[in-house]
Tab-separated table of C-alpha atoms in Angstrom:
chain	number	residue	atom	x	y	z
A	1094	UNK	CA	12.784	6.280	25.706
A	1095	UNK	CA	13.823	2.876	24.406
A	1096	UNK	CA	13.722	1.268	20.956
A	1097	UNK	CA	10.143	0.047	21.402
A	1098	UNK	CA	9.000	3.540	22.347
A	1099	UNK	CA	10.709	5.092	19.321
A	1100	UNK	CA	8.975	2.620	16.991
A	1101	UNK	CA	5.663	3.224	18.748
A	1102	UNK	CA	6.114	6.927	18.059
A	1103	UNK	CA	6.800	6.173	14.383
A	1104	UNK	CA	3.577	4.122	14.230
A	1105	UNK	CA	1.614	6.967	15.819
A	1106	UNK	CA	2.961	9.319	13.164
A	1107	UNK	CA	2.113	6.864	10.375
A	1108	UNK	CA	-1.465	6.592	11.632
A	1109	UNK	CA	-1.987	10.300	10.928
A	1110	UNK	CA	-2.176	9.385	7.250
A	1111	UNK	CA	-5.145	7.019	7.622
A	1112	UNK	CA	-7.433	9.226	5.563
A	1113	UNK	CA	-4.986	10.873	3.183
A	1114	UNK	CA	-2.240	8.608	1.781
A	1115	UNK	CA	-4.261	6.415	-0.613
A	1116	UNK	CA	-3.104	4.507	-2.569
A	1117	UNK	CA	0.266	4.738	-0.809
A	1118	UNK	CA	0.997	3.031	2.512
A	1119	UNK	CA	0.921	4.903	5.815
A	1120	UNK	CA	4.493	5.448	7.005
A	1121	UNK	CA	6.058	7.203	9.978
A	1122	UNK	CA	9.721	7.863	10.699
A	1123	UNK	CA	11.695	8.898	13.787
A	1124	UNK	CA	15.403	9.798	13.825
A	1125	UNK	CA	17.261	9.337	17.113
A	1126	UNK	CA	20.648	10.731	18.111
A	1127	UNK	CA	22.109	10.056	21.546
A	1128	UNK	CA	18.851	8.587	22.817
A	1129	UNK	CA	16.800	11.653	21.848
A	1130	UNK	CA	14.464	12.269	18.913
A	1131	UNK	CA	16.051	14.835	16.599
A	1132	UNK	CA	13.679	14.501	13.644
A	1133	UNK	CA	10.377	12.919	12.769
A	1134	UNK	CA	7.924	12.836	9.896
A	1135	UNK	CA	5.079	10.976	8.238
A	1136	UNK	CA	3.816	10.459	4.724
A	1137	UNK	CA	0.880	12.786	4.148
A	1138	UNK	CA	-0.285	12.220	0.594
A	1139	UNK	CA	0.632	10.335	-2.592
A	1140	UNK	CA	2.980	12.360	-4.771
A	1141	UNK	CA	4.386	14.260	-1.794
A	1142	UNK	CA	7.604	13.499	0.179
A	1143	UNK	CA	7.818	10.286	2.156
A	1144	UNK	CA	8.162	10.082	5.927
A	1145	UNK	CA	11.957	9.702	5.835
A	1146	UNK	CA	12.369	12.908	3.835
A	1147	UNK	CA	10.427	14.965	6.367
A	1148	UNK	CA	12.320	13.383	9.280
A	1149	UNK	CA	15.723	13.991	7.669
A	1150	UNK	CA	14.823	17.613	6.963
A	1151	UNK	CA	13.892	18.092	10.627
A	1152	UNK	CA	17.063	16.381	11.871
A	1153	UNK	CA	19.457	18.214	9.548
A	1154	UNK	CA	23.137	17.502	10.329
A	1155	UNK	CA	22.113	15.566	13.456
A	1156	UNK	CA	21.024	12.704	11.174
A	1157	UNK	CA	24.692	11.742	10.609
A	1158	UNK	CA	25.442	8.654	12.688
A	1159	UNK	CA	21.844	8.510	13.928
A	1160	UNK	CA	19.414	5.617	14.251
A	1161	UNK	CA	16.262	5.639	12.131
A	1162	UNK	CA	12.980	4.031	13.163
A	1163	UNK	CA	10.607	3.645	10.215
A	1164	UNK	CA	7.383	1.654	9.955
A	1165	UNK	CA	8.049	0.342	6.430
A	1166	UNK	CA	11.168	-0.578	4.517
A	1167	UNK	CA	12.553	2.561	2.806
A	1168	UNK	CA	11.766	2.609	-0.894
A	1169	UNK	CA	14.545	1.954	-3.404
A	1170	UNK	CA	12.859	2.905	-6.674
A	1171	UNK	CA	11.852	6.078	-8.452
A	1172	UNK	CA	8.075	6.470	-8.286
A	1173	UNK	CA	6.343	9.808	-7.791
A	1174	UNK	CA	9.289	10.759	-5.543
A	1175	UNK	CA	13.016	9.782	-5.401
A	1176	UNK	CA	14.153	6.711	-3.401
A	1177	UNK	CA	14.288	7.195	0.363
A	1178	UNK	CA	17.251	4.816	0.543
A	1179	UNK	CA	19.374	7.333	-1.326
A	1180	UNK	CA	18.365	10.115	1.054
A	1181	UNK	CA	19.232	8.030	4.122
A	1182	UNK	CA	22.584	7.033	2.653
A	1183	UNK	CA	23.421	10.627	1.737
A	1184	UNK	CA	22.522	11.777	5.269
A	1185	UNK	CA	24.992	9.286	6.749
A	1186	UNK	CA	22.664	7.496	9.159
A	1187	UNK	CA	24.217	4.590	11.036
A	1188	UNK	CA	21.332	2.179	11.581
A	1189	UNK	CA	17.783	1.677	10.308
A	1190	UNK	CA	15.063	-0.174	12.211
A	1191	UNK	CA	12.242	-1.055	9.780
A	1192	UNK	CA	9.078	-2.524	11.262
A	1193	UNK	CA	8.343	-4.589	8.165
A	1194	UNK	CA	9.552	-5.311	4.663
A	1195	UNK	CA	7.663	-3.540	1.901
A	1196	UNK	CA	5.348	-6.041	0.124
A	1197	UNK	CA	5.466	-3.952	-3.063
A	1198	UNK	CA	7.316	-6.077	-5.664
A	1199	UNK	CA	9.145	-2.920	-6.752
A	1200	UNK	CA	10.783	-2.815	-3.306
A	1201	UNK	CA	10.430	-6.187	-1.521
A	1202	UNK	CA	13.794	-6.207	0.261
A	1203	UNK	CA	15.730	-4.156	-2.267
A	1204	UNK	CA	15.689	-1.123	-0.015
A	1205	UNK	CA	17.117	-3.084	2.874
A	1206	UNK	CA	19.834	-4.579	0.680
A	1207	UNK	CA	20.784	-1.190	-0.748
A	1208	UNK	CA	21.198	0.252	2.747
A	1209	UNK	CA	23.346	-2.678	3.843
A	1210	UNK	CA	25.531	-2.372	0.772
A	1211	UNK	CA	26.138	1.234	1.804
A	1212	UNK	CA	27.367	0.054	5.216
A	1213	UNK	CA	24.194	0.914	7.140
A	1214	UNK	CA	23.035	-1.662	9.683
A	1215	UNK	CA	19.409	-2.688	9.166
A	1216	UNK	CA	17.046	-4.450	11.549
A	1217	UNK	CA	13.563	-5.618	10.510
A	1218	UNK	CA	10.706	-7.037	12.527
A	1219	UNK	CA	10.059	-4.846	15.572
A	1220	UNK	CA	6.318	-4.052	15.634
A	1221	UNK	CA	5.799	-5.885	12.326
A	1222	UNK	CA	2.262	-6.967	13.240
A	1223	UNK	CA	1.251	-3.418	14.172
A	1224	UNK	CA	2.734	-1.995	10.975
A	1225	UNK	CA	0.997	-4.616	8.829
A	1226	UNK	CA	-2.345	-3.918	10.512
A	1227	UNK	CA	-1.931	-0.202	9.889
A	1228	UNK	CA	-1.395	-0.948	6.191
A	1229	UNK	CA	-3.673	-3.953	5.858
A	1230	UNK	CA	-5.198	-2.657	2.617
A	1231	UNK	CA	-1.849	-1.959	0.970
A	1232	UNK	CA	-0.506	-5.345	2.081
A	1233	UNK	CA	-3.632	-7.070	0.770
A	1234	UNK	CA	-3.388	-5.410	-2.632
A	1235	UNK	CA	0.293	-6.261	-2.980
A	1236	UNK	CA	0.150	-9.856	-1.724
A	1237	UNK	CA	-3.380	-11.026	-2.606
A	1238	UNK	CA	-4.052	-8.748	-5.603
A	1239	UNK	CA	-7.312	-7.621	-4.030
A	1240	UNK	CA	-8.336	-4.929	-1.537
A	1241	UNK	CA	-8.996	-5.547	2.122
A	1242	UNK	CA	-12.764	-5.936	2.414
A	1243	UNK	CA	-14.686	-4.589	5.405
A	1244	UNK	CA	-18.433	-5.124	5.569
A	1245	UNK	CA	-20.341	-2.486	7.575
A	1246	UNK	CA	-23.825	-3.243	8.899
A	1247	UNK	CA	-26.044	-1.389	11.379
A	1248	UNK	CA	-28.629	-3.491	13.168
A	1249	UNK	CA	-31.031	-3.625	16.070
A	1250	UNK	CA	-30.490	-5.873	19.069
A	1251	UNK	CA	-32.449	-8.621	17.291
A	1252	UNK	CA	-30.236	-8.455	14.199
A	1253	UNK	CA	-32.503	-6.433	11.914
A	1254	UNK	CA	-31.340	-3.712	9.542
A	1255	UNK	CA	-34.641	-2.219	8.363
A	1256	UNK	CA	-38.388	-2.517	8.653
A	1257	UNK	CA	-40.232	-4.750	6.189
A	1258	UNK	CA	-41.133	-1.565	4.282
A	1259	UNK	CA	-37.434	-0.756	3.875
A	1260	UNK	CA	-37.468	2.080	6.425
A	1261	UNK	CA	-34.086	2.255	8.152
A	1262	UNK	CA	-33.450	5.944	8.941
A	1263	UNK	CA	-32.205	5.965	11.487
A	1264	UNK	CA	-31.417	2.779	13.381
A	1265	UNK	CA	-28.194	4.143	14.838
A	1266	UNK	CA	-27.555	7.554	16.347
A	1267	UNK	CA	-25.678	10.559	14.923
A	1268	UNK	CA	-22.403	9.603	16.587
A	1269	UNK	CA	-22.413	6.191	14.921
A	1270	UNK	CA	-23.275	7.711	11.542
A	1271	UNK	CA	-20.376	10.160	11.833
A	1272	UNK	CA	-18.148	7.250	12.792
A	1273	UNK	CA	-19.110	5.475	9.556
A	1274	UNK	CA	-17.944	8.540	7.627
A	1275	UNK	CA	-14.604	8.210	9.416
A	1276	UNK	CA	-14.402	4.575	8.317
A	1277	UNK	CA	-15.153	5.604	4.724
A	1278	UNK	CA	-12.331	8.145	4.806
A	1279	UNK	CA	-9.870	5.668	6.282
A	1280	UNK	CA	-10.793	2.882	3.872
A	1281	UNK	CA	-10.424	5.182	0.878
A	1282	UNK	CA	-13.226	3.478	-1.051
A	1283	UNK	CA	-16.862	2.708	-0.284
A	1284	UNK	CA	-19.004	0.189	-2.150
A	1285	UNK	CA	-22.766	-0.274	-2.208
A	1286	UNK	CA	-24.992	-2.683	-4.072
A	1287	UNK	CA	-27.625	-1.641	-6.581
A	1288	UNK	CA	-30.476	-2.401	-4.165
A	1289	UNK	CA	-29.059	-0.009	-1.548
A	1290	UNK	CA	-28.550	2.776	-4.104
A	1291	UNK	CA	-32.037	2.352	-5.578
A	1292	UNK	CA	-33.674	2.198	-2.141
A	1293	UNK	CA	-31.808	5.005	-0.324
A	1294	UNK	CA	-30.062	7.091	-3.032
A	1295	UNK	CA	-27.060	7.541	-0.687
A	1296	UNK	CA	-24.269	10.064	-1.191
A	1297	UNK	CA	-21.540	7.751	0.194
A	1298	UNK	CA	-19.309	10.679	1.102
A	1299	UNK	CA	-17.571	11.884	4.287
A	1300	UNK	CA	-19.518	15.093	4.934
A	1301	UNK	CA	-19.853	14.264	8.648
A	1302	UNK	CA	-16.114	13.703	9.161
A	1303	UNK	CA	-13.476	16.387	8.745
A	1304	UNK	CA	-10.532	14.338	9.963
A	1305	UNK	CA	-7.635	15.474	12.176
A	1306	UNK	CA	-6.822	19.172	12.049
A	1307	UNK	CA	-4.486	20.082	9.229
A	1308	UNK	CA	-4.645	16.682	7.520
A	1309	UNK	CA	-6.049	16.749	3.951
A	1310	UNK	CA	-8.647	14.027	3.455
A	1311	UNK	CA	-8.659	11.853	0.360
A	1312	UNK	CA	-12.131	11.789	-1.201
A	1313	UNK	CA	-13.127	8.124	-1.015
A	1314	UNK	CA	-13.735	6.313	-4.282
A	1315	UNK	CA	-17.401	5.410	-4.744
A	1316	UNK	CA	-18.217	1.995	-6.192
A	1317	UNK	CA	-21.574	0.496	-7.152
A	1318	UNK	CA	-21.954	-3.244	-7.691
A	1319	UNK	CA	-24.797	-3.481	-10.175
A	1320	UNK	CA	-25.040	-6.722	-12.132
A	1321	UNK	CA	-27.952	-5.600	-14.339
A	1322	UNK	CA	-26.917	-1.934	-14.689
A	1323	UNK	CA	-30.085	-0.686	-12.986
A	1324	UNK	CA	-28.720	2.394	-11.188
A	1325	UNK	CA	-29.804	5.549	-13.065
A	1326	UNK	CA	-27.381	8.259	-14.162
A	1327	UNK	CA	-29.004	10.876	-11.912
A	1328	UNK	CA	-28.243	8.971	-8.685
A	1329	UNK	CA	-26.364	10.981	-6.050
A	1330	UNK	CA	-23.563	8.432	-5.975
A	1331	UNK	CA	-22.521	9.524	-9.478
A	1332	UNK	CA	-22.207	13.258	-8.776
A	1333	UNK	CA	-18.864	14.722	-9.787
A	1334	UNK	CA	-17.211	16.045	-6.615
A	1335	UNK	CA	-13.635	15.019	-7.370
A	1336	UNK	CA	-13.917	11.434	-6.129
A	1337	UNK	CA	-13.302	8.531	-8.470
A	1338	UNK	CA	-16.455	6.588	-9.303
A	1339	UNK	CA	-16.704	2.986	-10.506
A	1340	UNK	CA	-19.727	1.142	-11.905
A	1341	UNK	CA	-19.272	-2.624	-11.754
A	1342	UNK	CA	-21.790	-4.273	-14.090
A	1343	UNK	CA	-22.273	-7.769	-15.462
A	1344	UNK	CA	-20.414	-8.700	-18.628
A	1345	UNK	CA	-23.673	-8.876	-20.593
A	1346	UNK	CA	-25.560	-6.037	-18.880
A	1347	UNK	CA	-27.170	-3.441	-21.137
A	1348	UNK	CA	-25.998	0.036	-20.137
A	1349	UNK	CA	-28.526	2.618	-21.296
A	1350	UNK	CA	-26.472	5.622	-20.238
A	1351	UNK	CA	-23.021	5.790	-18.674
A	1352	UNK	CA	-22.708	8.753	-16.287
A	1353	UNK	CA	-19.993	11.229	-17.242
A	1354	UNK	CA	-16.650	10.571	-15.573
A	1355	UNK	CA	-17.692	7.171	-14.196
A	1356	UNK	CA	-15.434	4.196	-14.927
A	1357	UNK	CA	-17.440	1.239	-16.236
A	1358	UNK	CA	-15.973	-2.142	-15.294
A	1359	UNK	CA	-17.562	-5.278	-16.734
A	1360	UNK	CA	-17.320	-8.268	-14.410
A	1361	UNK	CA	-17.708	-11.936	-15.258
A	1362	UNK	CA	-20.864	-13.729	-14.174
A	1363	UNK	CA	-21.857	-17.237	-13.151
A	1364	UNK	CA	-25.465	-18.266	-13.736
A	1365	UNK	CA	-26.339	-14.604	-14.200
A	1366	UNK	CA	-24.725	-13.531	-10.921
A	1367	UNK	CA	-21.606	-11.358	-10.674
A	1368	UNK	CA	-18.424	-13.058	-9.492
A	1369	UNK	CA	-16.889	-11.324	-6.500
A	1370	UNK	CA	-13.245	-12.316	-6.881
A	1371	UNK	CA	-12.842	-10.817	-10.385
A	1372	UNK	CA	-14.593	-7.681	-9.122
A	1373	UNK	CA	-12.074	-7.301	-6.315
A	1374	UNK	CA	-9.150	-7.941	-8.650
A	1375	UNK	CA	-10.424	-5.184	-10.937
A	1376	UNK	CA	-10.532	-2.777	-7.998
A	1377	UNK	CA	-6.978	-3.706	-6.998
A	1378	UNK	CA	-5.824	-2.909	-10.524
A	1379	UNK	CA	-7.345	0.538	-10.002
A	1380	UNK	CA	-5.004	0.943	-6.974
A	1381	UNK	CA	-7.752	0.549	-4.392
A	1382	UNK	CA	-6.285	-0.760	-1.143
A	1383	UNK	CA	-9.332	-1.114	1.054
A	1384	UNK	CA	-13.087	-1.163	0.491
A	1385	UNK	CA	-15.800	-0.450	3.037
A	1386	UNK	CA	-18.974	-2.190	1.877
A	1387	UNK	CA	-22.337	-0.797	2.957
A	1388	UNK	CA	-24.800	-3.447	1.889
A	1389	UNK	CA	-28.323	-4.670	2.245
A	1390	UNK	CA	-29.162	-8.222	3.363
A	1391	UNK	CA	-28.674	-9.872	-0.055
A	1392	UNK	CA	-25.228	-8.467	-0.821
A	1393	UNK	CA	-24.134	-8.824	2.816
A	1394	UNK	CA	-25.139	-12.475	2.753
A	1395	UNK	CA	-23.370	-13.106	-0.549
A	1396	UNK	CA	-20.170	-11.502	0.711
A	1397	UNK	CA	-20.230	-13.476	3.939
A	1398	UNK	CA	-20.878	-16.707	2.041
A	1399	UNK	CA	-17.995	-15.966	-0.296
A	1400	UNK	CA	-15.388	-16.006	2.445
A	1401	UNK	CA	-13.925	-12.759	1.068
A	1402	UNK	CA	-14.930	-10.555	4.007
A	1403	UNK	CA	-11.852	-9.664	6.030
A	1404	UNK	CA	-13.707	-7.781	8.728
A	1405	UNK	CA	-17.319	-7.255	9.765
A	1406	UNK	CA	-17.989	-3.866	11.339
A	1407	UNK	CA	-21.280	-4.125	13.189
A	1408	UNK	CA	-23.083	-1.193	14.802
A	1409	UNK	CA	-25.735	-2.380	17.240
A	1410	UNK	CA	-28.511	-0.010	18.325
A	1411	UNK	CA	-30.407	-0.538	21.613
A	1412	UNK	CA	-33.781	-1.285	20.014
A	1413	UNK	CA	-35.893	-4.239	18.900
A	1414	UNK	CA	-37.623	-4.351	15.495
A	1415	UNK	CA	-39.408	-7.700	15.587
A	1416	UNK	CA	-39.629	-10.672	13.269
A	1417	UNK	CA	-41.120	-8.848	10.259
A	1418	UNK	CA	-38.040	-6.642	9.807
A	1419	UNK	CA	-35.165	-7.280	7.376
A	1420	UNK	CA	-32.303	-9.436	8.685
A	1421	UNK	CA	-28.671	-8.441	8.885
A	1422	UNK	CA	-27.780	-10.840	6.065
A	1423	UNK	CA	-29.572	-13.364	3.875
A	1424	UNK	CA	-27.832	-16.660	4.542
A	1425	UNK	CA	-28.773	-20.258	3.761
A	1426	UNK	CA	-30.234	-22.307	6.557
A	1427	UNK	CA	-27.921	-24.677	8.402
A	1428	UNK	CA	-28.550	-27.947	10.207
A	1429	UNK	CA	-25.790	-27.839	12.825
A	1430	UNK	CA	-23.955	-25.196	14.831
A	1431	UNK	CA	-20.714	-26.519	13.378
A	1432	UNK	CA	-21.790	-25.053	10.008
A	1433	UNK	CA	-22.172	-21.524	11.343
A	1434	UNK	CA	-20.076	-18.507	10.412
A	1435	UNK	CA	-18.027	-17.648	13.466
A	1436	UNK	CA	-16.054	-14.534	14.338
A	1437	UNK	CA	-13.763	-13.310	17.057
A	1438	UNK	CA	-14.158	-9.826	18.486
A	1439	UNK	CA	-11.154	-7.718	17.533
A	1440	UNK	CA	-12.546	-4.547	19.096
A	1441	UNK	CA	-15.640	-3.370	20.955
A	1442	UNK	CA	-16.463	0.291	21.590
A	1443	UNK	CA	-19.438	2.391	22.591
A	1444	UNK	CA	-20.241	5.107	20.034
A	1445	UNK	CA	-22.906	7.427	21.375
A	1446	UNK	CA	-25.830	5.205	22.402
A	1447	UNK	CA	-24.723	2.378	20.099
A	1448	UNK	CA	-22.062	-0.328	20.159
A	1449	UNK	CA	-19.450	-0.845	17.425
A	1450	UNK	CA	-17.915	-4.294	17.018
A	1451	UNK	CA	-14.980	-5.140	14.769
A	1452	UNK	CA	-15.278	-8.842	14.013
A	1453	UNK	CA	-12.744	-10.998	12.175
A	1454	UNK	CA	-13.890	-14.263	10.518
A	1455	UNK	CA	-13.001	-17.343	12.514
A	1456	UNK	CA	-14.620	-20.201	10.602
A	1457	UNK	CA	-16.765	-20.420	7.499
A	1458	UNK	CA	-19.443	-22.940	6.714
A	1459	UNK	CA	-18.657	-25.182	3.784
A	1460	UNK	CA	-22.359	-25.667	3.093
A	1461	UNK	CA	-23.997	-23.833	0.224
A	1462	UNK	CA	-21.468	-21.059	-0.163
A	1463	UNK	CA	-20.462	-19.516	-3.482
A	1464	UNK	CA	-18.458	-16.518	-4.674
A	1465	UNK	CA	-21.250	-14.915	-6.723
A	1466	UNK	CA	-23.159	-11.928	-5.454
A	1467	UNK	CA	-26.660	-13.118	-6.175
A	1468	UNK	CA	-27.466	-9.701	-7.683
């Protein structure tokens, strides 16, 4: 194996924490002595040892003089656990290859500097793009002070999400629905608008996804965006199952009854509509890295108009619903193709009988867009 293969192995290990490390980043570590892996580890859950600690324990005395491949700069501060820099220095490793610098202001290069001061050679940059993608939510929260926002929509071939009556169960098949539960677990937080909750009374949990064997899943936070505080206390989304729950309401909304254990966050409004950017900042302050939004046409349209959607996850079912059905998103009319919202396809997979597309925004229309939800 060569250096690229060792880092690829560290990334594979880090990816095991997709559904369990929130709000911490996903990190993998490989220790190499004489061209062979002598220890490896990955961060499993916040509050538990970091990847380097597991790898050093596996390597034992063979860590002395070894090379370390880690997907994120080793931490240099005391958080829930001691600094990994100190452990690497004490083990006597010779060189550290870090895929990327930690964007956390508490680290941000200090770990690298501490290692160098101890006489350990440090290289940064190999597989940086892959490491950043793996931790896109953590990077977003640290650098943009808001979570990574993925918008999930399931539609027919003609771009419809429900019948005119609101009937939508089920457009996609069971495999696609289970796949959505996987996305919820990996995001760590799922958000729905008031209209969706009132219409469908969803549970927004991960009951159809157990995750990899032996990996403890983090219960995704459940968030409801509800400008007028219309969602009743008995809604399934508020049940107490150990997940954190957030109710985002307008700053002047009248709350008749706050469900027990639910965090109420009041969000600023413009012309009676909730402002999205303050809402996302509030979620970042609650240590939410990534949000999967499951929205109806109005909220989906508002999010797309806002320019805050980082990724559109679109499930397409092989059926046609006709022109009386509900559209994928409510968007203002445009006069020219140049005004359209454009995306590039980051990934395309078949899931059961349906297709799943991961789409990244390419261009946004400057016409008629705002950052309010319209709800």
